[in-house]
Each structure stands twice: as C-alpha cells, then as structure tokens.
mmCIF file of C-alpha atoms in Angstrom:
data_model
loop_
_atom_site.group_PDB
_atom_site.id
_atom_site.type_symbol
_atom_site.label_atom_id
_atom_site.label_comp_id
_atom_site.label_asym_id
_atom_site.label_seq_id
_atom_site.Cartn_x
_atom_site.Cartn_y
_atom_site.Cartn_z
ATOM 1 C CA MET A 29 -113.460 7.138 23.615
ATOM 2 C CA GLU A 30 -110.324 5.243 22.712
ATOM 3 C CA THR A 31 -107.316 5.260 25.300
ATOM 4 C CA VAL A 32 -103.993 3.840 25.486
ATOM 5 C CA ASN A 33 -103.134 1.427 28.277
ATOM 6 C CA ALA A 34 -99.246 2.278 29.486
ATOM 7 C CA PRO A 35 -96.726 0.873 31.723
ATOM 8 C CA MET A 36 -96.114 4.184 33.462
ATOM 9 C CA ALA A 37 -97.561 7.597 33.156
ATOM 10 C CA SER A 38 -94.780 9.394 30.935
ATOM 11 C CA TYR A 39 -95.274 13.087 31.298
ATOM 12 C CA GLY A 40 -93.535 16.024 29.651
ATOM 13 C CA ILE A 41 -94.048 14.930 25.949
ATOM 14 C CA GLU A 42 -96.472 17.311 24.969
ATOM 15 C CA PRO A 43 -95.503 20.940 25.417
ATOM 16 C CA GLY A 44 -97.790 22.403 28.540
ATOM 17 C CA LEU A 45 -98.797 18.824 29.269
ATOM 18 C CA ARG A 46 -96.885 16.680 32.273
ATOM 19 C CA PHE A 47 -99.429 13.892 32.093
ATOM 20 C CA ALA A 48 -103.085 13.314 31.240
ATOM 21 C CA LEU A 49 -104.770 10.142 33.090
ATOM 22 C CA LEU A 50 -108.346 8.895 33.054
ATOM 23 C CA LEU A 51 -109.407 6.996 36.249
ATOM 24 C CA ASP A 52 -111.155 3.630 35.950
ATOM 25 C CA GLY A 53 -113.164 3.803 39.238
ATOM 26 C CA LYS A 54 -111.080 0.605 40.347
ATOM 27 C CA GLY A 55 -108.007 2.367 41.771
ATOM 28 C CA GLY A 56 -106.217 2.347 38.022
ATOM 29 C CA CYS A 57 -106.080 4.224 35.373
ATOM 30 C CA CYS A 58 -105.409 4.734 31.453
ATOM 31 C CA GLN A 59 -102.834 7.426 29.949
ATOM 32 C CA LEU A 60 -104.122 10.013 27.985
ATOM 33 C CA ASP A 61 -102.643 12.296 24.915
ATOM 34 C CA MET A 62 -103.328 16.010 24.784
ATOM 35 C CA ALA A 63 -105.852 15.269 21.726
ATOM 36 C CA GLN A 64 -107.603 12.286 23.402
ATOM 37 C CA SER A 65 -108.119 14.779 26.415
ATOM 38 C CA ARG A 66 -109.850 16.817 24.411
ATOM 39 C CA ALA A 67 -112.170 14.330 23.110
ATOM 40 C CA TRP A 68 -113.196 13.528 26.972
ATOM 41 C CA LYS A 69 -116.646 13.504 27.918
ATOM 42 C CA PRO A 70 -117.957 13.526 31.826
ATOM 43 C CA GLY A 71 -119.519 10.182 31.137
ATOM 44 C CA ASP A 72 -115.983 8.755 30.230
ATOM 45 C CA GLY A 73 -114.713 8.900 34.062
ATOM 46 C CA VAL A 74 -112.708 11.032 36.106
ATOM 47 C CA LEU A 75 -110.080 12.873 33.923
ATOM 48 C CA TRP A 76 -106.609 13.932 35.981
ATOM 49 C CA LEU A 77 -105.022 16.735 33.927
ATOM 50 C CA HIS A 78 -101.438 17.634 34.804
ATOM 51 C CA LEU A 79 -100.482 21.188 33.115
ATOM 52 C CA GLU A 80 -97.264 23.584 33.486
ATOM 53 C CA ARG A 81 -99.055 26.565 35.030
ATOM 54 C CA ASP A 82 -96.011 28.717 33.177
ATOM 55 C CA HIS A 83 -96.424 27.552 29.987
ATOM 56 C CA PRO A 84 -98.037 29.372 27.024
ATOM 57 C CA ALA A 85 -99.851 26.200 25.625
ATOM 58 C CA ALA A 86 -101.112 25.016 29.315
ATOM 59 C CA ALA A 87 -102.443 28.712 29.395
ATOM 60 C CA ASP A 88 -104.315 28.419 26.230
ATOM 61 C CA TRP A 89 -106.013 25.280 26.947
ATOM 62 C CA VAL A 90 -107.001 26.776 30.844
ATOM 63 C CA HIS A 91 -108.563 29.921 28.806
ATOM 64 C CA THR A 92 -110.242 28.068 25.769
ATOM 65 C CA ARG A 93 -110.653 24.469 26.721
ATOM 66 C CA GLY A 94 -111.248 24.566 30.151
ATOM 67 C CA ASP A 95 -114.586 26.061 30.151
ATOM 68 C CA PHE A 96 -113.820 27.697 33.242
ATOM 69 C CA ASP A 97 -115.171 30.932 34.711
ATOM 70 C CA PRO A 98 -112.954 33.616 33.673
ATOM 71 C CA VAL A 99 -112.177 34.395 37.539
ATOM 72 C CA VAL A 100 -111.155 30.956 37.986
ATOM 73 C CA ALA A 101 -109.432 30.952 34.896
ATOM 74 C CA ASP A 102 -107.187 33.511 35.692
ATOM 75 C CA ALA A 103 -106.499 32.134 39.604
ATOM 76 C CA LEU A 104 -105.215 29.087 38.188
ATOM 77 C CA LEU A 105 -102.667 30.887 36.338
ATOM 78 C CA GLU A 106 -102.244 33.459 38.988
ATOM 79 C CA GLU A 107 -98.211 33.664 39.694
ATOM 80 C CA GLU A 108 -98.335 34.668 43.260
ATOM 81 C CA THR A 109 -100.724 33.088 45.960
ATOM 82 C CA ARG A 110 -101.247 31.581 49.294
ATOM 83 C CA PRO A 111 -102.950 28.411 50.357
ATOM 84 C CA ARG A 112 -107.120 29.098 49.351
ATOM 85 C CA VAL A 113 -110.180 27.128 48.636
ATOM 86 C CA GLU A 114 -113.189 28.970 46.713
ATOM 87 C CA PRO A 115 -116.409 26.736 46.007
ATOM 88 C CA VAL A 116 -117.607 27.665 42.597
ATOM 89 C CA ASP A 117 -120.738 26.116 41.571
ATOM 90 C CA ASP A 118 -120.416 22.107 42.252
ATOM 91 C CA GLY A 119 -116.409 23.267 41.916
ATOM 92 C CA LEU A 120 -113.731 23.844 44.239
ATOM 93 C CA LEU A 121 -110.713 26.011 43.082
ATOM 94 C CA ILE A 122 -107.896 25.024 45.460
ATOM 95 C CA ILE A 123 -104.637 26.557 45.963
ATOM 96 C CA LEU A 124 -102.271 24.269 47.917
ATOM 97 C CA ARG A 125 -98.551 24.458 48.939
ATOM 98 C CA GLY A 126 -96.165 21.505 48.552
ATOM 99 C CA VAL A 127 -92.310 20.564 48.999
ATOM 100 C CA CYS A 128 -90.238 21.066 46.094
ATOM 101 C CA ALA A 129 -87.562 18.692 44.788
ATOM 102 C CA THR A 130 -85.394 18.588 41.435
ATOM 103 C CA SER A 131 -85.746 15.452 39.268
ATOM 104 C CA PRO A 132 -82.830 16.036 36.484
ATOM 105 C CA GLU A 133 -84.016 12.549 35.179
ATOM 106 C CA GLU A 134 -87.221 10.582 35.365
ATOM 107 C CA GLY A 135 -87.132 8.003 38.231
ATOM 108 C CA GLU A 136 -84.172 9.721 40.088
ATOM 109 C CA GLU A 137 -84.831 12.645 42.746
ATOM 110 C CA LYS A 138 -82.400 14.902 44.203
ATOM 111 C CA PRO A 139 -83.135 17.206 47.091
ATOM 112 C CA ALA A 140 -82.798 20.590 46.964
ATOM 113 C CA ASP A 141 -83.242 23.826 49.122
ATOM 114 C CA ILE A 142 -86.569 23.477 51.342
ATOM 115 C CA ASP A 143 -89.194 25.611 49.206
ATOM 116 C CA LEU A 144 -93.022 25.505 49.479
ATOM 117 C CA VAL A 145 -94.026 25.671 46.077
ATOM 118 C CA PRO A 146 -97.660 26.782 44.817
ATOM 119 C CA LEU A 147 -99.801 23.989 43.245
ATOM 120 C CA HIS A 148 -103.313 24.899 41.463
ATOM 121 C CA LEU A 149 -106.413 22.912 41.229
ATOM 122 C CA TRP A 150 -109.643 23.010 40.170
ATOM 123 C CA VAL A 151 -111.506 19.768 41.330
ATOM 124 C CA ASP A 152 -115.596 18.628 40.384
ATOM 125 C CA GLY A 153 -116.978 15.742 40.083
ATOM 126 C CA ASP A 154 -116.099 14.777 36.936
ATOM 127 C CA ARG A 155 -112.166 16.026 36.548
ATOM 128 C CA VAL A 156 -109.226 17.339 38.497
ATOM 129 C CA ILE A 157 -107.213 20.026 36.605
ATOM 130 C CA SER A 158 -103.983 20.313 38.706
ATOM 131 C CA LEU A 159 -101.275 22.956 37.469
ATOM 132 C CA ARG A 160 -97.901 23.721 38.547
ATOM 133 C CA ASP A 161 -94.398 25.559 37.318
ATOM 134 C CA LYS A 162 -92.323 23.885 34.788
ATOM 135 C CA GLY A 163 -89.266 24.087 37.151
ATOM 136 C CA HIS A 164 -91.194 22.409 40.353
ATOM 137 C CA TYR A 165 -91.410 18.945 40.997
ATOM 138 C CA VAL A 166 -93.939 17.519 43.550
ATOM 139 C CA THR A 167 -93.121 14.289 44.536
ATOM 140 C CA ALA A 168 -96.581 13.987 46.113
ATOM 141 C CA LEU A 169 -98.422 13.628 42.497
ATOM 142 C CA ARG A 170 -95.584 11.200 41.225
ATOM 143 C CA ASP A 171 -96.303 8.506 44.008
ATOM 144 C CA ILE A 172 -99.974 9.048 43.276
ATOM 145 C CA ARG A 173 -99.388 8.388 39.955
ATOM 146 C CA LYS A 174 -97.399 5.560 40.728
ATOM 147 C CA ALA A 175 -100.163 4.225 43.282
ATOM 148 C CA LEU A 176 -102.900 4.222 40.378
ATOM 149 C CA HIS A 177 -100.191 2.403 37.688
ATOM 150 C CA LYS A 178 -100.638 -0.660 40.289
ATOM 151 C CA GLY A 179 -104.219 -0.331 40.545
ATOM 152 C CA LYS A 180 -104.102 1.187 44.473
ATOM 153 C CA GLY A 181 -104.970 4.491 43.495
ATOM 154 C CA PRO A 182 -107.776 7.110 43.904
ATOM 155 C CA SER A 183 -111.178 6.175 42.387
ATOM 156 C CA HIS A 184 -113.392 9.624 42.105
ATOM 157 C CA SER A 185 -112.182 12.907 42.478
ATOM 158 C CA GLY A 186 -113.087 13.426 46.130
ATOM 159 C CA ASP A 187 -110.563 10.441 46.496
ATOM 160 C CA LEU A 188 -107.861 11.751 44.585
ATOM 161 C CA LEU A 189 -108.273 15.268 45.965
ATOM 162 C CA ALA A 190 -108.059 13.496 49.771
ATOM 163 C CA MET A 191 -104.689 11.613 48.479
ATOM 164 C CA ILE A 192 -103.197 14.773 47.462
ATOM 165 C CA GLY A 193 -103.646 16.630 50.390
ATOM 166 C CA ASP A 194 -102.065 13.625 52.421
ATOM 167 C CA LYS A 195 -99.034 13.372 50.069
ATOM 168 C CA LEU A 196 -98.563 16.626 50.302
ATOM 169 C CA VAL A 197 -98.712 16.954 54.238
ATOM 170 C CA ARG A 198 -96.531 13.557 54.211
ATOM 171 C CA ASP A 199 -93.799 15.556 52.518
ATOM 172 C CA LEU A 200 -93.747 18.080 55.223
ATOM 173 C CA GLU A 201 -92.601 15.374 58.117
ATOM 174 C CA PRO A 202 -88.761 14.834 56.921
ATOM 175 C CA VAL A 203 -88.534 18.300 56.345
ATOM 176 C CA LEU A 204 -89.508 19.191 59.987
ATOM 177 C CA ASP A 205 -87.162 16.027 61.088
ATOM 178 C CA ALA A 206 -84.338 17.811 59.370
ATOM 179 C CA MET A 207 -84.882 20.917 60.689
ATOM 180 C CA ASP A 208 -85.098 19.610 64.601
ATOM 181 C CA GLU A 209 -82.301 17.496 63.971
ATOM 182 C CA GLU A 210 -80.230 20.703 62.994
ATOM 183 C CA VAL A 211 -81.352 22.489 66.239
ATOM 184 C CA ASP A 212 -80.169 19.411 68.273
ATOM 185 C CA GLU A 213 -76.685 20.008 66.605
ATOM 186 C CA LEU A 214 -76.539 23.614 66.774
ATOM 187 C CA ASP A 215 -77.524 22.873 70.697
ATOM 188 C CA ASP A 216 -74.149 21.075 71.112
ATOM 189 C CA LEU A 217 -72.108 23.471 68.670
ATOM 190 C CA ILE A 218 -72.916 26.808 70.877
ATOM 191 C CA PHE A 219 -70.298 25.816 73.643
ATOM 192 C CA GLN A 220 -67.759 24.359 71.576
ATOM 193 C CA GLY A 221 -68.612 25.777 68.213
ATOM 194 C CA ASP A 222 -67.630 28.537 66.092
ATOM 195 C CA ALA A 223 -70.185 31.192 67.488
ATOM 196 C CA GLY A 224 -70.440 33.347 63.985
ATOM 197 C CA GLU A 225 -71.208 29.847 62.167
ATOM 198 C CA VAL A 226 -73.913 28.559 65.006
ATOM 199 C CA ARG A 227 -75.199 32.276 64.893
ATOM 200 C CA GLU A 228 -75.606 32.291 60.775
ATOM 201 C CA ARG A 229 -77.194 28.947 60.988
ATOM 202 C CA LEU A 230 -79.631 29.849 63.519
ATOM 203 C CA LYS A 231 -80.665 32.844 61.748
ATOM 204 C CA LEU A 232 -81.203 30.631 58.478
ATOM 205 C CA LEU A 233 -82.891 28.280 60.711
ATOM 206 C CA ARG A 234 -85.319 30.738 62.076
ATOM 207 C CA ARG A 235 -85.972 32.319 58.536
ATOM 208 C CA ARG A 236 -86.885 29.150 57.293
ATOM 209 C CA ALA A 237 -89.310 28.088 60.121
ATOM 210 C CA VAL A 238 -91.123 31.707 59.856
ATOM 211 C CA GLN A 239 -91.262 31.064 55.858
ATOM 212 C CA LEU A 240 -93.114 27.238 56.221
ATOM 213 C CA ARG A 241 -95.552 28.617 58.845
ATOM 214 C CA ARG A 242 -96.132 31.475 56.588
ATOM 215 C CA TYR A 243 -97.893 28.928 54.409
ATOM 216 C CA LEU A 244 -98.953 25.800 56.544
ATOM 217 C CA ALA A 245 -101.170 28.303 58.537
ATOM 218 C CA PRO A 246 -103.173 29.323 55.762
ATOM 219 C CA GLN A 247 -103.428 25.693 54.453
ATOM 220 C CA ARG A 248 -104.581 24.305 57.530
ATOM 221 C CA ASP A 249 -107.598 26.457 56.621
ATOM 222 C CA ALA A 250 -107.805 25.739 53.378
ATOM 223 C CA LEU A 251 -107.907 22.064 54.118
ATOM 224 C CA ASN A 252 -110.423 22.715 56.858
ATOM 225 C CA ARG A 253 -112.729 24.513 54.572
ATOM 226 C CA MET A 254 -112.587 21.775 52.144
ATOM 227 C CA GLU A 255 -113.488 19.243 54.766
ATOM 228 C CA HIS A 256 -116.638 21.245 55.465
ATOM 229 C CA ASP A 257 -117.756 22.050 52.080
ATOM 230 C CA ASP A 258 -121.041 20.296 50.680
ATOM 231 C CA ALA A 259 -119.616 19.103 47.443
ATOM 232 C CA PRO A 260 -121.744 16.336 46.310
ATOM 233 C CA TRP A 261 -118.743 14.674 44.924
ATOM 234 C CA LEU A 262 -116.924 14.338 48.544
ATOM 235 C CA ASN A 263 -118.269 11.739 50.254
ATOM 236 C CA GLU A 264 -117.727 11.149 54.206
ATOM 237 C CA ARG A 265 -114.753 8.851 54.051
ATOM 238 C CA ASP A 266 -113.220 11.370 51.916
ATOM 239 C CA LYS A 267 -113.717 14.147 54.342
ATOM 240 C CA LEU A 268 -112.787 11.787 57.289
ATOM 241 C CA ARG A 269 -109.135 11.615 55.603
ATOM 242 C CA LEU A 270 -109.197 15.261 54.884
ATOM 243 C CA ARG A 271 -109.869 15.487 59.005
ATOM 244 C CA GLU A 272 -107.046 13.034 59.551
ATOM 245 C CA VAL A 273 -104.862 15.187 57.322
ATOM 246 C CA ILE A 274 -106.139 18.421 58.875
ATOM 247 C CA ASP A 275 -104.957 16.721 62.362
ATOM 248 C CA LYS A 276 -101.496 15.802 61.146
ATOM 249 C CA LEU A 277 -101.038 19.697 59.526
ATOM 250 C CA MET A 278 -101.846 20.715 63.175
ATOM 251 C CA ARG A 279 -99.510 18.600 64.951
ATOM 252 C CA PHE A 280 -96.759 19.843 62.297
ATOM 253 C CA ILE A 281 -97.499 23.513 62.546
ATOM 254 C CA GLU A 282 -96.996 22.903 66.660
ATOM 255 C CA TYR A 283 -94.013 21.124 65.810
ATOM 256 C CA LEU A 284 -92.884 24.193 63.706
ATOM 257 C CA ASP A 285 -93.461 26.578 66.492
ATOM 258 C CA ALA A 286 -91.709 24.501 68.929
ATOM 259 C CA ILE A 287 -88.837 24.424 66.699
ATOM 260 C CA ARG A 288 -88.586 28.393 66.162
ATOM 261 C CA ASP A 289 -89.338 28.681 70.031
ATOM 262 C CA ARG A 290 -86.455 26.693 70.540
ATOM 263 C CA THR A 291 -84.087 28.457 68.065
ATOM 264 C CA GLY A 292 -84.963 31.476 69.946
ATOM 265 C CA ILE A 293 -83.584 29.789 73.066
ATOM 266 C CA LEU A 294 -80.649 28.952 71.423
ATOM 267 C CA HIS A 295 -80.270 32.525 70.338
ATOM 268 C CA ASP A 296 -80.414 33.735 73.845
ATOM 269 C CA ASP A 297 -77.995 31.148 74.969
ATOM 270 C CA LEU A 298 -75.163 32.050 72.178
ATOM 271 C CA SER A 299 -75.462 35.683 73.075
ATOM 272 C CA THR A 300 -75.155 34.862 76.473
ATOM 273 C CA VAL A 301 -71.962 32.901 75.863
ATOM 274 C CA ILE A 302 -70.448 35.383 73.444
ATOM 275 C CA GLY A 303 -70.604 38.004 76.272
ATOM 276 C CA GLU A 304 -68.976 35.491 78.803
ATOM 277 C CA ARG A 305 -66.223 35.219 76.112
ATOM 278 C CA ILE A 306 -66.135 38.735 75.729
ATOM 279 C CA ALA A 307 -65.899 39.064 79.714
ATOM 280 C CA HIS A 308 -63.648 36.611 79.993
ATOM 281 C CA ASN A 309 -61.024 38.273 77.588
ATOM 282 C CA SER A 310 -61.379 41.518 78.878
ATOM 283 C CA ASN A 311 -60.755 40.369 82.181
ATOM 284 C CA ARG A 312 -57.521 38.662 80.766
ATOM 285 C CA LEU A 313 -56.416 41.846 78.940
ATOM 286 C CA ALA A 314 -57.172 43.962 82.404
ATOM 287 C CA ALA A 315 -54.605 41.508 84.272
ATOM 288 C CA LEU A 316 -52.273 42.031 81.672
ATOM 289 C CA ALA A 317 -52.156 45.281 81.729
ATOM 290 C CA ALA A 318 -52.089 45.264 85.591
ATOM 291 C CA LEU A 319 -48.971 42.832 85.454
ATOM 292 C CA LEU A 320 -47.460 45.521 82.768
ATOM 293 C CA LEU A 321 -48.155 48.439 85.015
ATOM 294 C CA PRO A 322 -45.216 48.290 87.614
ATOM 295 C CA PRO A 323 -42.571 47.680 84.886
ATOM 296 C CA SER A 324 -43.922 50.207 82.640
ATOM 297 C CA VAL A 325 -44.078 52.954 85.741
ATOM 298 C CA VAL A 326 -40.271 52.042 86.591
ATOM 299 C CA ALA A 327 -38.894 52.086 82.651
ATOM 300 C CA GLY A 328 -41.144 55.488 82.186
ATOM 301 C CA LEU A 329 -39.193 56.961 85.576
ATOM 302 C CA PHE A 330 -35.800 55.970 84.505
ATOM 303 C CA GLY A 331 -36.148 56.554 80.864
ATOM 304 C CA MET A 332 -36.558 60.247 81.093
ATOM 305 C CA ASN A 333 -33.660 62.001 79.719
ATOM 306 C CA VAL A 334 -33.300 64.724 82.938
ATOM 307 C CA GLY A 335 -30.587 64.852 84.608
ATOM 308 C CA GLY A 336 -30.478 63.369 88.426
ATOM 309 C CA ILE A 337 -31.356 60.025 87.631
ATOM 310 C CA PRO A 338 -29.943 57.891 90.453
ATOM 311 C CA GLY A 339 -27.607 55.030 89.934
ATOM 312 C CA VAL A 340 -26.463 55.970 86.386
ATOM 313 C CA ASP A 341 -23.277 55.525 87.472
ATOM 314 C CA LYS A 342 -23.364 52.524 89.399
ATOM 315 C CA GLY A 343 -22.741 48.992 88.191
ATOM 316 C CA TRP A 344 -25.353 47.363 90.574
ATOM 317 C CA ALA A 345 -28.439 50.003 89.881
ATOM 318 C CA PHE A 346 -29.683 47.915 87.004
ATOM 319 C CA ALA A 347 -29.685 44.494 88.693
ATOM 320 C CA THR A 348 -31.579 46.295 91.713
ATOM 321 C CA ILE A 349 -33.923 47.763 89.259
ATOM 322 C CA VAL A 350 -34.672 44.405 87.643
ATOM 323 C CA GLY A 351 -35.270 42.756 91.007
ATOM 324 C CA PHE A 352 -37.784 45.266 92.236
ATOM 325 C CA VAL A 353 -39.848 44.734 88.721
ATOM 326 C CA THR A 354 -39.536 41.325 89.198
ATOM 327 C CA VAL A 355 -40.833 41.457 92.973
ATOM 328 C CA THR A 356 -43.527 44.396 92.247
ATOM 329 C CA SER A 357 -44.602 41.561 89.091
ATOM 330 C CA ILE A 358 -44.677 38.768 91.466
ATOM 331 C CA VAL A 359 -46.957 40.731 94.148
ATOM 332 C CA THR A 360 -49.086 41.910 91.534
ATOM 333 C CA LEU A 361 -49.885 38.636 90.229
ATOM 334 C CA TRP A 362 -50.297 37.439 93.673
ATOM 335 C CA VAL A 363 -53.063 40.245 94.448
ATOM 336 C CA LEU A 364 -54.736 39.336 91.081
ATOM 337 C CA LYS A 365 -55.058 35.734 91.894
ATOM 338 C CA ARG A 366 -56.397 36.933 95.279
ATOM 339 C CA ILE A 367 -59.143 38.783 93.975
ATOM 340 C CA ASN A 368 -59.621 35.881 90.782
ATOM 341 C CA TRP A 369 -58.771 37.790 87.787
ATOM 342 C CA LEU A 370 -56.583 35.056 86.934
#
C-alpha cells in the first residue's frame, strides 16, 4: 500500500476523520487518508485511526467498514460512558477519560474548565481505533503523534495503548496541583476574605473533586484489568508500563481524597468563623442596646404627655437630666467592660 510521509500528521481534513497513521514498528509512522486506510491490510503494519465519535461519517465507518461485532460498534459510539474494559476475542474494547482542553488553532492550546471527556478505543494486534467527540481536544493524543513524528513513538499496538494510558494520567497532575494550590489560597482567605466568595469557591472545589473521583476510580479498575489481560499483543514491557500508570493513578486518587478532606475541614472552619463573627456582632448590638437603655427610660418617662412631670417650670431641670443620663451611661459602659461585653 502506498503511503505518504508527512512532516506532521494533520487532522480534521476529511469529515469524521481526525487522523490516520500507519506505525512503522520503529517508533515512526506514515500518514494516511481515508481511502488509504480503507485499503489497509493487517500485514501492512499497525493502523491507528482517530475518528470523531459524534460525526455521521465516523459512525458509518464503524458500522460498515470497521468489521466490528454489533455490540462493540454500539459501545464505541455510545454517548454516556464510564471507564471500563471489555475483552472481545483477541481485542479490547476500552473506554477511558482524559482531561479536555480547547485548541482554536493548530498548535495553540488554551485551558478550559476542568472536564474529563471520554475516549473510546478498540485495540487488537493490528489496529487501534480511537474516537472522541468533535468539540473535545485531548492533549495526550497530540503528544503521541508528535513522538511518532520524531521517530520516538510506540512501535506496536500494545505499546501505543500503554502510552495512551500514561499520557492520560499524566495530564491529571497539573489539574490536581491547581486544585491543591486553590485549597491553600482558600485556607488563607477564610480569616481575612469575603465569606460568601470563599463559601462559593469551596463548594465548586468540592464538587470538582467529587466529579473527578467519580471517573478516576473506575479508570483505575479499567487499567488494572488491561494489565492482567492475556492478549498476545500485550507484552511484559507493556504490562509493566501499565502497572506504573496504575500506581500513579492510585496516588492521584489518594491525593484527590486528601483535597476533598481538606475542603471539608475548611468548610467547617469557615462555619466556625462565620459563627464567631455573628456572635461578636450580636454582642456589639446587645452592648449598644444596654448603653441606650438608661437614656431611653429617662426620655420615655419625661416624654409622657401627662401632668405632674417634675422640673417642667425649672430652668435647671434639663441640665440635671442630661447630667443624670451621662452618668448612668458611663456607669453602664464601665459595667459592660467589666463583664467583657466590650
């Protein structure tokens, strides 16, 4: 089969096809178009075909050209999925989750909100078929394509699968580091920042931790099942690399649990701080009411519209009342300080 050497595997040129690569078994690859990928035969080398799961052309290829069992084809195109691995004959149906980023232009990446997007895979000894949604961008696959371009990529399907798992887990580390830094920042803001802002950020952080763990735990089980599979195209080196990926993922899950626990502690601290602020303000209001109580009583007594109020015809009466109110207020202030209300 005639192939074309490309300086870099381009993608998105044909409907539904992100890229098609033919591994040369030495760490390099050749780029194929859709017609060449249809002409591919197992003896030509390992084929890596990356499709857009939600594109009709990709769905048509999976059902009519992929030579899959109908159950496998439906699973590859399924929309709502969780990480899992299912052995079928000599191949593996694999669904993993990777960190999603956006790339408005080739070679330019802009981080998006943290989101784990599904990557659907069919892997056997002769080919690797991967699918992801059109609006998603998984940097792990881009890095593998760059390694293949440099001649330092995977040499066979098991090697490619292990590298995909490794890169997907690698991209989780900066996400968890950013979450840990945000926890440290919120720890400082609790006692000096706006309580409403801190509460909202804590809520989002805890929700993000729960969401990430929801997919990372089954992804660990999926990778573990891959590592113990007896597929002939998975050699001992591939399984060793998968074991290292599983170990790293387990550490990340523990790290995520620690972040979740810390946010719970911070939430309790925030509730305590808010309670102390409310109690302090209540004490201030009570002290103010106590200070205003004597003047209010005197003003109420002398403000009654009845006869017999003393001093109504005396010029010195007003000064006497003002003096009395002043003295009682000072005494009240002294008493409040003695009982530590102020």
